[in-house]
Structures are given as C-alpha cells and as structure tokens.
Coordinates of C-alpha atoms in Angstrom, one line a residue:
M19 CA 138.8 32.6 69.5
S20 CA 136.0 32.5 72.1
F21 CA 133.7 35.3 72.8
L22 CA 135.2 35.8 76.3
H23 CA 138.7 36.1 74.8
Q24 CA 137.5 38.7 72.3
A25 CA 135.7 40.6 75.1
V26 CA 138.8 40.7 77.2
I27 CA 140.8 42.1 74.3
F28 CA 138.3 44.8 73.5
L29 CA 137.9 45.9 77.1
A30 CA 141.6 45.9 77.7
A31 CA 142.3 48.0 74.6
A32 CA 139.6 50.5 75.6
V33 CA 140.8 50.8 79.2
V34 CA 144.4 51.4 78.1
S35 CA 143.9 53.7 75.1
V36 CA 140.9 56.0 76.1
P37 CA 142.4 57.4 79.3
I38 CA 145.7 58.2 77.5
F39 CA 143.9 60.1 74.7
K40 CA 141.6 61.8 77.1
R41 CA 144.6 62.9 79.1
L42 CA 146.2 64.3 75.9
G43 CA 143.0 66.3 75.2
L44 CA 142.2 64.3 72.0
G45 CA 139.0 62.8 73.3
S46 CA 137.7 59.2 73.7
V47 CA 136.8 58.7 70.0
L48 CA 140.3 58.9 68.8
G49 CA 141.4 56.6 71.6
Y50 CA 138.9 53.9 70.5
L51 CA 140.1 54.3 66.9
A52 CA 143.7 53.9 67.8
A53 CA 142.9 50.8 69.9
G54 CA 141.2 49.3 66.9
M55 CA 144.1 49.9 64.6
V56 CA 146.5 48.3 67.1
I57 CA 144.5 45.1 67.8
G58 CA 143.1 44.7 64.3
P59 CA 144.4 42.7 61.3
W60 CA 146.6 45.5 60.2
G61 CA 148.1 45.9 63.7
V62 CA 149.1 43.0 65.9
G63 CA 146.3 40.9 64.5
L64 CA 144.6 39.9 67.7
I65 CA 141.1 40.2 66.0
S66 CA 140.6 39.2 62.4
D67 CA 136.8 39.0 61.8
V68 CA 136.3 42.8 61.5
E69 CA 133.1 42.6 59.4
A70 CA 131.2 40.6 62.0
I71 CA 132.4 42.9 64.8
L72 CA 131.4 46.0 62.8
H73 CA 127.9 44.7 62.2
F74 CA 127.4 43.9 65.8
A75 CA 128.8 47.2 67.0
E76 CA 126.4 49.1 64.7
L77 CA 123.9 48.5 67.6
G78 CA 125.8 51.3 69.4
V79 CA 124.8 53.8 66.7
V80 CA 121.2 52.4 66.8
L81 CA 121.0 52.9 70.6
L82 CA 122.5 56.4 70.3
L83 CA 119.8 57.5 67.8
F84 CA 117.1 56.0 70.1
L85 CA 118.4 58.0 73.1
I86 CA 118.5 61.2 70.9
G87 CA 115.0 60.5 69.8
L88 CA 113.8 60.3 73.4
E89 CA 115.2 63.8 73.9
L90 CA 113.4 65.2 70.9
Q91 CA 109.7 65.6 71.2
P92 CA 107.6 65.5 68.0
S93 CA 106.8 69.2 68.4
R94 CA 110.5 70.1 68.6
L95 CA 111.2 67.9 65.6
W96 CA 108.6 70.0 63.6
E97 CA 110.3 73.2 64.8
M98 CA 113.6 71.9 63.4
R99 CA 112.2 71.3 59.9
R100 CA 114.2 74.2 58.5
S101 CA 117.4 73.0 60.0
V102 CA 116.7 69.4 58.9
F103 CA 115.4 69.8 55.4
G104 CA 116.8 73.2 54.6
L105 CA 120.4 73.0 55.9
G106 CA 120.5 69.2 55.6
G107 CA 119.2 69.1 52.0
A108 CA 121.5 71.9 50.9
Q109 CA 124.5 70.1 52.4
V110 CA 123.9 66.7 50.9
L111 CA 123.0 68.0 47.4
G112 CA 125.7 70.6 47.3
T113 CA 128.5 68.4 48.7
G114 CA 127.3 65.4 46.6
A115 CA 127.2 67.4 43.4
L116 CA 130.7 68.8 43.9
L117 CA 132.2 65.4 44.8
A118 CA 130.5 63.8 41.9
G119 CA 132.0 66.5 39.6
V120 CA 135.4 65.7 41.0
G121 CA 134.8 62.0 40.3
L122 CA 133.9 62.8 36.7
L123 CA 137.0 64.8 36.3
L124 CA 139.0 61.8 37.6
G125 CA 137.5 59.6 34.9
L126 CA 134.7 57.8 36.8
R127 CA 131.4 56.8 35.0
L128 CA 128.4 59.0 35.8
P129 CA 126.6 56.4 38.0
T130 CA 129.8 55.6 39.9
A131 CA 130.6 59.3 40.4
L132 CA 127.1 60.0 41.6
I133 CA 127.0 57.3 44.2
A134 CA 130.6 58.1 45.3
G135 CA 129.8 61.8 45.7
L136 CA 126.5 61.3 47.6
G137 CA 128.0 58.6 49.8
L138 CA 130.9 60.8 50.7
S139 CA 128.6 63.7 51.4
L140 CA 127.2 61.8 54.5
S141 CA 128.9 62.4 57.8
S142 CA 129.3 60.2 60.9
T143 CA 126.4 60.6 63.3
A144 CA 128.3 58.7 66.0
F145 CA 131.5 60.6 65.7
A146 CA 130.0 64.1 65.4
L147 CA 127.5 63.7 68.3
Q148 CA 130.1 62.1 70.6
L149 CA 132.5 65.0 69.9
L150 CA 129.7 67.6 70.6
A151 CA 128.5 65.7 73.7
E152 CA 132.1 65.6 75.2
K153 CA 132.3 69.4 74.8
N154 CA 128.7 70.1 76.0
E155 CA 128.0 71.8 72.6
L156 CA 124.9 69.9 71.5
T157 CA 122.7 72.8 72.4
T158 CA 124.8 75.5 70.8
E159 CA 124.0 77.0 67.4
H160 CA 126.4 74.8 65.5
G161 CA 125.4 71.8 67.7
R162 CA 121.7 72.1 66.7
A163 CA 122.5 72.7 63.1
S164 CA 124.9 69.6 63.1
F165 CA 122.1 67.5 64.5
G166 CA 119.6 68.7 61.9
I167 CA 122.0 68.0 59.0
L168 CA 122.9 64.5 60.4
L169 CA 119.2 63.7 60.8
F170 CA 118.5 64.6 57.2
Q171 CA 121.5 62.5 56.1
D172 CA 119.9 59.5 57.8
L173 CA 116.7 60.2 56.0
A174 CA 118.6 60.6 52.7
V175 CA 119.9 57.0 53.0
I176 CA 116.5 55.7 51.9
P177 CA 116.4 57.3 48.4
L178 CA 120.1 56.5 48.0
L179 CA 119.5 52.8 48.5
A180 CA 116.5 53.0 46.2
L181 CA 118.6 54.6 43.5
L182 CA 121.2 51.8 43.3
P183 CA 119.1 49.3 41.3
F184 CA 118.4 51.9 38.7
L185 CA 122.1 52.8 38.2
G186 CA 123.4 49.2 37.8
E187 CA 122.4 45.6 37.9
S188 CA 122.3 43.3 40.9
T189 CA 124.3 40.0 40.9
T190 CA 121.3 38.5 42.6
P191 CA 118.4 40.0 40.8
S192 CA 115.1 40.2 42.7
T193 CA 111.7 39.1 41.2
E194 CA 109.8 41.4 43.6
P195 CA 108.1 44.3 41.8
G196 CA 109.1 47.8 42.8
W197 CA 105.6 48.8 43.9
L198 CA 105.6 45.9 46.4
S199 CA 108.9 47.2 48.0
V200 CA 107.5 50.7 48.3
L201 CA 104.3 49.2 49.9
K202 CA 106.4 47.3 52.4
V203 CA 108.3 50.5 53.4
V204 CA 105.1 52.5 53.9
A205 CA 103.5 49.6 55.9
V206 CA 106.5 49.3 58.2
L207 CA 106.7 53.1 58.8
A208 CA 103.0 53.2 59.5
G209 CA 103.2 50.2 61.8
V210 CA 106.1 51.8 63.8
V211 CA 104.2 55.1 64.2
L212 CA 100.9 53.6 65.1
G213 CA 102.5 51.0 67.4
G214 CA 104.6 53.7 69.1
R215 CA 101.6 55.9 69.7
Y216 CA 99.0 53.3 70.8
V217 CA 100.8 50.1 71.8
L218 CA 104.1 50.9 73.5
R219 CA 102.7 52.8 76.5
P220 CA 100.3 50.1 77.5
V221 CA 103.1 47.5 77.1
F222 CA 105.5 49.5 79.3
R223 CA 102.7 50.1 81.8
I224 CA 102.2 46.3 82.2
V225 CA 105.9 45.6 82.4
A226 CA 106.4 48.4 85.0
S227 CA 103.6 46.9 87.1
V228 CA 105.6 43.7 87.6
H229 CA 108.3 45.8 89.4
S230 CA 111.2 44.0 87.8
Q231 CA 114.1 46.2 86.7
E232 CA 115.6 43.4 84.6
L233 CA 112.3 42.9 82.7
F234 CA 112.0 46.6 82.0
T235 CA 115.5 46.7 80.7
A236 CA 114.9 43.7 78.5
T237 CA 111.7 45.2 77.1
A238 CA 113.6 48.5 76.3
L239 CA 116.3 46.6 74.4
L240 CA 113.7 44.5 72.6
L241 CA 111.9 47.6 71.5
V242 CA 115.1 49.2 70.1
V243 CA 116.6 46.2 68.5
G244 CA 113.2 44.9 67.2
T245 CA 112.4 48.3 65.6
A246 CA 115.8 48.5 64.0
L247 CA 115.6 45.0 62.7
L248 CA 112.2 45.6 61.2
M249 CA 113.3 48.7 59.4
G250 CA 116.5 47.0 58.2
Q251 CA 114.4 44.2 56.7
V252 CA 112.7 46.6 54.2
G253 CA 115.9 48.4 53.3
L254 CA 115.6 51.4 55.6
S255 CA 118.3 52.6 58.0
M256 CA 118.2 50.8 61.3
A257 CA 119.4 53.9 63.1
L258 CA 116.5 55.8 61.6
G259 CA 114.1 53.3 62.9
A260 CA 115.5 53.5 66.4
F261 CA 115.4 57.3 66.2
L262 CA 111.7 57.2 65.2
A263 CA 110.9 54.8 68.1
G264 CA 112.6 57.2 70.5
V265 CA 110.7 60.3 69.2
L266 CA 107.4 58.4 69.6
L267 CA 108.3 57.8 73.3
A268 CA 109.7 61.3 74.0
D269 CA 106.4 62.4 75.6
S270 CA 105.8 59.3 77.6
E271 CA 106.2 59.0 81.4
Y272 CA 108.8 56.2 80.9
R273 CA 111.3 58.4 79.0
H274 CA 113.8 58.8 81.9
E275 CA 113.6 55.2 82.9
L276 CA 114.3 54.1 79.3
E277 CA 117.3 56.5 79.1
A278 CA 118.8 55.1 82.3
D279 CA 118.4 51.5 81.1
I280 CA 119.7 52.0 77.6
E281 CA 122.6 54.4 78.4
P282 CA 125.2 51.8 79.7
F283 CA 124.6 49.5 76.6
K284 CA 124.9 52.5 74.3
G285 CA 128.2 53.6 75.7
L286 CA 129.8 50.1 75.5
L287 CA 128.5 49.3 72.0
L288 CA 129.4 52.8 70.6
G289 CA 132.9 52.4 71.9
L290 CA 133.0 48.9 70.2
F291 CA 131.8 50.6 67.0
F292 CA 134.7 53.1 67.0
I293 CA 137.1 50.3 67.7
A294 CA 135.7 48.3 64.8
V295 CA 136.1 51.3 62.5
G296 CA 139.8 51.5 63.5
M297 CA 140.2 47.8 62.8
S298 CA 138.7 48.2 59.3
V299 CA 141.2 50.8 58.2
N300 CA 143.2 49.0 55.4
I301 CA 146.7 50.1 56.4
G302 CA 148.1 48.0 53.5
L303 CA 146.2 50.2 50.9
L304 CA 147.5 53.3 52.7
A305 CA 151.1 52.0 52.6
S306 CA 150.9 51.2 48.9
G307 CA 149.8 54.7 47.9
P308 CA 150.1 57.1 50.9
V309 CA 150.1 60.3 48.9
R310 CA 147.0 59.4 47.0
V311 CA 145.1 58.3 50.1
V312 CA 146.2 61.3 52.2
G313 CA 145.3 63.6 49.3
L314 CA 141.8 62.1 49.0
V315 CA 141.2 62.4 52.8
L316 CA 142.3 66.0 53.0
G317 CA 140.4 66.8 49.8
L318 CA 137.2 65.3 51.3
V319 CA 137.5 67.1 54.6
L320 CA 138.4 70.4 53.0
L321 CA 135.6 70.3 50.4
K322 CA 132.9 69.3 52.8
G323 CA 134.2 71.8 55.3
L324 CA 134.0 74.6 52.7
V325 CA 130.4 73.7 51.8
L326 CA 129.4 73.5 55.5
Y327 CA 131.2 76.8 56.3
A328 CA 129.4 78.6 53.5
L329 CA 126.0 77.2 54.7
G330 CA 126.8 78.1 58.3
K331 CA 127.9 81.6 57.4
W332 CA 124.6 82.1 55.4
V333 CA 122.5 80.9 58.4
F334 CA 124.4 82.2 61.4
K335 CA 125.8 85.4 60.0
N336 CA 128.8 84.7 62.2
H337 CA 132.1 83.2 61.4
E338 CA 132.7 81.2 64.6
P339 CA 129.6 78.9 64.6
A340 CA 130.0 78.4 60.9
L341 CA 133.6 77.3 61.3
S342 CA 132.6 75.0 64.2
L343 CA 129.9 73.4 62.1
A344 CA 132.5 72.8 59.3
V345 CA 135.0 71.2 61.7
V346 CA 132.4 68.9 63.5
I347 CA 130.8 67.1 60.5
S348 CA 133.4 67.4 57.7
Q349 CA 134.3 63.7 58.0
G350 CA 132.8 60.7 56.1
G351 CA 130.0 58.6 57.5
E352 CA 129.6 55.0 58.6
F353 CA 126.7 54.4 56.2
A354 CA 129.1 54.9 53.3
F355 CA 130.5 51.5 54.2
V356 CA 127.1 49.9 53.5
L357 CA 126.3 52.1 50.5
F358 CA 129.6 51.3 48.7
G359 CA 129.3 47.6 49.5
L360 CA 125.9 47.5 47.9
A361 CA 127.1 49.5 45.0
V362 CA 129.7 46.8 44.3
G363 CA 126.9 44.2 44.4
F364 CA 124.8 46.2 41.9
R365 CA 127.9 46.7 39.7
V366 CA 127.7 50.4 40.1
M367 CA 131.2 50.6 41.6
E368 CA 134.4 48.5 41.2
R369 CA 135.6 46.6 44.3
E370 CA 139.0 48.4 44.2
L371 CA 137.4 51.8 44.2
A372 CA 135.0 50.8 47.0
D373 CA 137.9 49.6 49.2
L374 CA 139.8 52.8 48.6
L375 CA 136.8 55.0 49.5
V376 CA 136.2 52.9 52.7
V377 CA 139.8 53.7 53.7
V378 CA 139.3 57.4 52.9
V379 CA 136.1 57.5 55.0
S380 CA 137.7 55.7 57.9
L381 CA 140.7 57.9 58.0
S382 CA 138.5 61.0 57.7
M383 CA 136.8 59.8 60.9
A384 CA 140.2 59.4 62.5
V385 CA 141.2 62.9 61.5
S386 CA 138.0 64.4 62.8
P387 CA 138.8 64.2 66.6
V388 CA 142.3 65.5 66.0
L389 CA 141.0 68.4 63.8
F390 CA 138.3 69.3 66.4
A391 CA 140.8 69.2 69.3
A392 CA 143.3 71.4 67.4
Y393 CA 140.5 73.8 66.5
D394 CA 139.2 73.9 70.0
K395 CA 142.7 74.6 71.6
L396 CA 144.4 76.7 68.9
V397 CA 141.9 78.4 66.7
R398 CA 138.7 79.0 68.7
P399 CA 140.3 81.0 71.6
R400 CA 142.1 83.3 69.2
F401 CA 139.1 83.7 67.0
R402 CA 136.8 84.6 69.9
K403 CA 139.3 87.3 71.1
K404 CA 138.8 89.0 67.8
V405 CA 135.0 88.9 68.0
Q406 CA 133.6 92.3 68.9
R407 CA 130.1 92.4 70.3
E408 CA 127.9 95.4 70.8
F409 CA 127.6 94.6 74.5
D410 CA 131.3 93.9 75.2
V411 CA 131.7 97.5 76.2
A412 CA 130.5 98.4 79.7
P413 CA 127.6 100.8 80.2
E414 CA 128.2 104.4 80.8
E415 CA 126.3 104.7 84.1
D416 CA 128.0 103.9 87.4
H417 CA 126.4 101.0 89.3
P418 CA 127.2 100.0 92.9
V419 CA 127.3 96.3 92.1
I420 CA 129.3 94.3 89.6
V421 CA 128.2 90.6 89.0
A422 CA 130.9 88.5 87.3
G423 CA 129.3 85.3 85.9
F424 CA 125.6 85.3 85.1
G425 CA 124.8 81.7 85.6
R426 CA 122.6 80.0 88.2
V427 CA 123.9 82.1 91.1
G428 CA 124.4 85.4 89.3
Q429 CA 120.9 85.4 87.9
V430 CA 119.3 85.0 91.3
V431 CA 121.4 87.9 92.6
G432 CA 120.5 90.0 89.6
R433 CA 116.8 89.3 89.9
L434 CA 116.7 90.4 93.5
L435 CA 118.7 93.5 92.8
R436 CA 116.5 94.5 89.9
A437 CA 113.4 94.0 92.0
K438 CA 114.8 96.4 94.6
H439 CA 115.8 98.9 91.8
I440 CA 119.5 98.6 92.6
G441 CA 121.7 99.1 89.6
F442 CA 124.3 96.5 88.7
T443 CA 126.6 95.6 85.8
A444 CA 126.6 91.9 84.8
L445 CA 129.6 90.4 83.0
D446 CA 129.7 86.9 81.3
A447 CA 132.4 85.3 79.1
S448 CA 130.1 83.1 77.0
P449 CA 128.6 84.8 73.9
E450 CA 126.1 82.0 73.4
H451 CA 124.9 82.2 77.0
I452 CA 124.4 86.0 76.6
D453 CA 122.4 85.6 73.4
F454 CA 120.2 83.0 75.2
L455 CA 119.6 85.2 78.3
K456 CA 118.9 88.3 76.2
N457 CA 115.8 86.5 74.8
F458 CA 114.4 86.7 78.3
G459 CA 114.8 90.4 78.7
N460 CA 118.3 90.5 80.3
T461 CA 119.4 93.7 78.5
K462 CA 121.9 94.7 81.2
L463 CA 124.2 91.8 80.4
H464 CA 127.6 92.5 78.9
Y465 CA 130.2 90.2 77.2
G466 CA 133.7 90.0 78.6
D467 CA 136.2 88.1 80.6
A468 CA 136.0 89.6 84.2
S469 CA 139.6 88.7 84.9
R470 CA 140.8 91.3 82.5
L471 CA 141.9 94.5 84.2
D472 CA 140.9 96.8 81.3
L473 CA 137.4 95.4 81.2
L474 CA 136.9 95.9 84.9
R475 CA 138.1 99.5 84.6
A476 CA 135.6 100.0 81.7
A477 CA 132.9 98.5 83.9
R478 CA 133.6 101.3 86.4
A479 CA 134.9 98.9 89.1
D480 CA 136.6 101.9 90.8
K481 CA 133.1 103.4 91.3
A482 CA 131.4 100.3 92.5
K483 CA 131.0 99.1 96.1
V484 CA 130.3 95.4 95.9
F485 CA 131.7 92.7 93.6
V486 CA 129.8 89.5 93.2
L487 CA 132.1 86.7 92.1
A488 CA 129.7 84.0 90.7
I489 CA 131.9 82.5 87.9
D490 CA 131.3 78.8 87.5
D491 CA 134.8 77.8 86.4
V492 CA 137.2 77.6 89.4
E493 CA 140.4 78.7 87.7
A494 CA 138.6 81.7 86.0
S495 CA 137.1 82.6 89.3
M496 CA 140.5 82.6 91.0
R497 CA 142.0 84.7 88.3
T498 CA 139.2 87.3 88.6
A499 CA 139.5 87.3 92.4
E500 CA 143.2 87.9 92.3
T501 CA 142.8 90.8 89.8
V502 CA 140.0 92.5 91.8
K503 CA 141.9 92.1 95.2
Q504 CA 145.0 93.6 93.7
H505 CA 143.6 96.5 91.7
F506 CA 140.3 97.3 93.4
P507 CA 140.9 96.6 97.2
H508 CA 138.0 98.9 98.2
L509 CA 135.5 96.5 96.7
T510 CA 133.7 94.1 99.1
I511 CA 133.8 90.7 97.4
F512 CA 131.0 88.2 97.8
A513 CA 132.2 85.0 96.2
R514 CA 130.5 81.8 95.2
A515 CA 132.7 78.6 95.8
R516 CA 132.1 75.4 93.8
N517 CA 133.3 73.3 96.8
R518 CA 135.3 73.3 100.0
Q519 CA 138.7 73.4 98.2
H520 CA 137.6 76.4 96.1
A521 CA 136.5 78.1 99.3
Y522 CA 139.9 77.5 100.9
R523 CA 141.6 79.2 97.9
L524 CA 139.3 82.2 98.1
L525 CA 139.9 82.5 101.9
N526 CA 143.6 82.5 101.2
L527 CA 143.2 85.6 99.2
G528 CA 141.6 87.4 102.1
I529 CA 138.0 87.1 100.8
T530 CA 135.8 86.6 103.9
H531 CA 132.3 86.5 102.3
V532 CA 132.4 83.0 100.7
M533 CA 129.3 81.0 100.0
R534 CA 129.6 77.3 99.0
E535 CA 127.0 77.0 96.2
T536 CA 125.1 73.9 97.7
Y537 CA 125.6 74.8 101.4
A538 CA 122.7 77.2 102.0
G539 CA 120.2 75.0 100.1
S540 CA 121.4 71.9 102.0
I541 CA 121.0 73.6 105.4
E542 CA 117.5 74.8 104.4
M543 CA 116.5 71.3 103.3
T544 CA 117.9 69.8 106.5
G545 CA 115.7 72.2 108.5
D546 CA 112.6 70.9 106.7
I547 CA 113.7 67.4 107.5
L548 CA 114.2 68.1 111.2
Q549 CA 110.7 69.6 111.4
E550 CA 109.2 66.7 109.5
L551 CA 110.8 64.4 112.2
G552 CA 109.0 66.3 115.0
L553 CA 111.3 69.2 116.0
T554 CA 109.7 72.5 116.6
W555 CA 110.5 75.6 114.5
S556 CA 112.5 77.2 117.3
E557 CA 114.4 73.9 118.0
T558 CA 115.2 73.5 114.3
K559 CA 116.4 77.2 113.9
S560 CA 118.6 76.8 117.0
A561 CA 120.2 73.6 115.6
L562 CA 120.8 75.2 112.2
V563 CA 122.3 78.3 113.7
R564 CA 124.6 76.2 115.9
F565 CA 125.7 74.1 113.0
R566 CA 126.3 77.1 110.7
E567 CA 128.4 78.9 113.4
H568 CA 130.4 75.7 114.1
D569 CA 131.0 75.0 110.3
E570 CA 132.1 78.6 109.6
A571 CA 134.6 78.4 112.5
L572 CA 135.8 75.0 111.1
I573 CA 136.3 76.5 107.6
Q574 CA 138.4 79.3 109.2
A575 CA 140.4 76.8 111.2
T576 CA 141.1 74.4 108.4
Y577 CA 141.8 76.5 105.3
K578 CA 145.4 77.2 106.5
H579 CA 145.9 73.4 106.4
H580 CA 144.0 72.6 103.2
G581 CA 147.1 71.1 101.7
D582 CA 147.8 68.8 104.6
Q583 CA 145.3 65.8 104.3
K584 CA 146.5 64.2 107.5
K585 CA 145.9 67.4 109.5
L586 CA 142.5 67.9 107.9
I587 CA 141.4 64.4 108.8
E588 CA 142.5 65.1 112.4
L589 CA 140.6 68.4 112.5
A590 CA 137.5 66.9 111.0
A591 CA 137.3 64.2 113.6
K592 CA 137.8 66.7 116.4
A593 CA 135.1 69.0 114.9
R594 CA 132.6 66.1 114.8
A595 CA 133.2 65.4 118.4
E596 CA 132.9 69.1 119.3
L597 CA 129.6 69.5 117.4
E598 CA 128.1 66.5 119.1
E599 CA 129.1 67.9 122.5
L600 CA 127.6 71.2 121.7
F601 CA 124.2 69.7 120.8
K602 CA 124.4 67.5 123.9
Q603 CA 125.0 70.6 126.0
D604 CA 122.0 72.3 124.4
E605 CA 119.8 69.3 125.2
E606 CA 120.9 69.4 128.8
K607 CA 120.1 73.1 129.1
K608 CA 116.7 72.5 127.6
S609 CA 115.9 69.7 130.0
A610 CA 117.3 71.5 133.1

C-alpha cells in the first residue's frame, strides 16, 4: 500500500472518530485509540505494518517533549527538583517493588519480575499530558506533580536499559567494553548541553536573517529530530534528548517562533502515535483469555493508583489533588514496549509474557481517558462539594459591594475598590485559583458558588448595594444573575459579558449595566489609532462618544431579536448605514 493510501486512511479515521469521542466527552485520545483498533490488523485490517507506524509516530512524543522543554526554563527545572526526584523516585521505586513482588508471587524469575515491575511502573507521558492539557490542568497541583513524575520516569529509562545486559544475555553480544558505552553517553550529553548553549542561538540567528519561514521550520525540525536520533544512538531516550534541547532553548528569543513551527507537526504525529497504539493492541490475546487480561489491567491501574494516591496525600495534605494525580498517571507507558522488546532480546523475559504485558499496557492506556472522564464528571463534582475550606464562609462585616468571580475583571474592580477603601466581599468557585491569589495578599477572597442562594445570604447580599457579576463561565454567570435578580432585586448589578450573545441574555433578565469584556479596551485602542492617523484629541473623543452611543442603542434594539439571525443581519446593515450618516453629518457641521 502506498504512502498516500495510508495517509488517507489515517486522516479519515481521525476525522471520523475524534469528533465523536469529543462530543461524548471522552476526549480525543480515546478517539485516536478506537480509530487504531478499527483500522488495525485486529479490526478491519486496512493497515498491517503496525511496528513501522509506531516507530515513525514516536516522533510525536519527541516533539511533545521538545515543546514542554521550551516552556520549562532551567531555573524552573531546578525549582522542580523535589517533585522530579522526590515524588518521581518514590513512585518508580515503590510501584516497581510492589509489581515485582506480585510477579514473584505469580512464579516469575527475579530478573523477569524486576524488569516487568519497573517497566510497568512507567506511565504514558503522551497520554497523561494530553489529558491534562485538554482540561487546562497542567498548572494545577496534580498537573505539576504529574509532570515531575513523568520527567523522572523518562530519566529512569537510562538505568533500566543499562540494567538489562546484567540480568540476561544478548542474542547478539557486543564486544564493546562497558566503560566505552558510558563514555559515549557522557560525551553526547555534554555535546547537547554545550551545543544548545553556545551553538544553537547563532545558528538560528543566521537562519532568521534569511527571512525564510520554510527554512526556519526545517531548521527547527532538524534540531529536534537530530538531537533525538543522537541520543537514541547511544541508548538514551529520544524523548529525553528532545526535552533537553527544548530546555536549553527556553530562554532564547526564538522560543515562541519554535513553538509555532513545531506545534502542527506535534499534533498530527501525536495523534498518529495514539492510533498506532490502538492498532498494536492484540485483540486475539485478549479474546483467548479475557478474564486474565482484564484482571491484569485493573490490577495494574489500581495498584499504581494506590501508590500515587498515597504519595499525593502525603505531599498535598488534600484528598482531591491526590486522587486526581492517581487517576491521571495510573496507566502503563509507551516506553514499556521498547523495554520489554529488549528484555526478550537479552533473554530476561519470554516472548509470550512480553506480548501479554504489551497488551496490558496498551489497554491500560485505553482505559485511562475513560477513567479520567468518569472521574471528572461523576466523582470530582461530588467530592468538591464535600470539601470545606476555612474561607468558604462569608465574613461577618457587611460590605456594600459583592464581587462574584475574581478573575481578570474581578481583580481590577477589587484593586480599585481597595485603593479607595471601599469594602467588598469577593467570591470565587475555584479553590486552586483562591490558593494562588492568596499568595499575593488577597485575604478578602472567599470560596463558594455565587449562584447558591444560601451562600449569597451568608455573604450579606441583603445588606449590599452593588453586585459585580464577573464570572468567566457563561452558564454559571447566567445562573448567578437569575438568583440575584429573583432574591435580591434591590441590588444594582454590573455584569461582565463574554460576548454579544451573553450580553443579550443578561439584558433579557433586565440587567442594564452590561460590559462586554473586550469592548472598552477595543474602543480605547481605536482612539489611539485615530490620533496616530492625525485626528485631534477632541475629534477622537467626539467620534468615540458617537460610536459608543450608537452601539449601545444598537444593543438595546437588537437583543429582543437575538434569536432571529435574518432580522439581526438586517438591523446590522441598517446600523452601519446610520453610523456612516452620523459621521458624515458631523463632518458637514464641522466644515460649515
């Protein structure tokens, strides 16, 4: 089958499956896995050479680690040392020891049990980071801890590979002495570090001076693939090499350009990697012993989850981030495929056991998105309702202003009120956001869902005068607005609207003070543009006042018809003509 035929099959499978799974709330990763199972040798058999596809698709993981490295400056990496070597080391050693013990109980030899346990202790960097990215949880407590553990696991690959020759015998023994192999590894690592610090920036400076976007993209890809290949040649993780290259360029002036150039390739190849993992799942082995395979998968996820939960509880002192950590990285990892394959070559592991463990790891990856989606929808909301915070009870003093939602808009309002010594009560529904803001001295911030009537009563809404509705989520904003309008009609509501449709819905409730979040800033910037083009300050101010009055009148005229697109188009065309006529009349008055 030609390359183009294969490309069409992969693209079509992704285009069909991913939207379906995203619509079901299961995420794109599971969609890619399902697509791979369908088109692979155990499905309809459209693609048969799974091994070659998997090797090529590993470039997606390599590019992912490079982009992560670009976001992680060396100083931040040093700050994460406890998370990486403390949490990561405890997870790998603890999980590996427990799994090796289970292997011994099942009758495996000590070397086999040791490699099986340590190999299964590794998690999937690609799966975990993709799941966290889709939920915007990479910067949360459990997101940062997950990344630290995953980074240590990539580092742990090096000693695991070095351990294999000592546990068995290679079918293709090498005459190269061990000290020479170590010397090669040290030389390559030193070369990558020194080259990244002293060579790459001048190279990119020369390439950028040519002003060729294609050449810059090609250079970026050459850097990532070349570094990964160089590391792979001496037995190190290719993904680790790409990550190191990214970290060395994190402080460079070309970081954002590199991100923009690499991102499209990363997305496509990472999707291909997930499809290839789905294709590699041996459904025949699953069919011949479903109880055994399912039991091993559940046992792996449960045991790793328990270890991760215990570590998370010890570090976070809180159940929720510990449980989130356990759910996110309790699956097996893609590097287990390589490790178990090499273990067969060194006669540390039998081929039948390696095939079984590959199926277990693949299915644990497939289970991971489902488990995460179920946890996010069913467990996490109930769990958070039970969490009691010391600041989820409103203060005792009465304040004239209540600010619901302490994000970008709410913080600006709060800063100005505090500067004028006007008391206010701020409410936000994100515990993580509250913890972050408290580090900057925001002690008047309280946890709670502002749409709850009992919380508003506890916040003394009946004593307040003004209610600032600055919640980012549109539906949560509307629920809060409805509650306030119904139970506290005396409050004057100043509402932030995400967009015009949100503004229409707020106006329908009778809220007259509605600010579209980008509207004021856009008008102010346009004023600067007009003055830069030669208009005087008074001419600019007159134009902006005229535009604002006209647009506010348009909002009032159109919100009653916001469900009728044809009518809105008609009113918009009419409004454009009216505005042009108003400006024309102003010009005529000026020249008269």
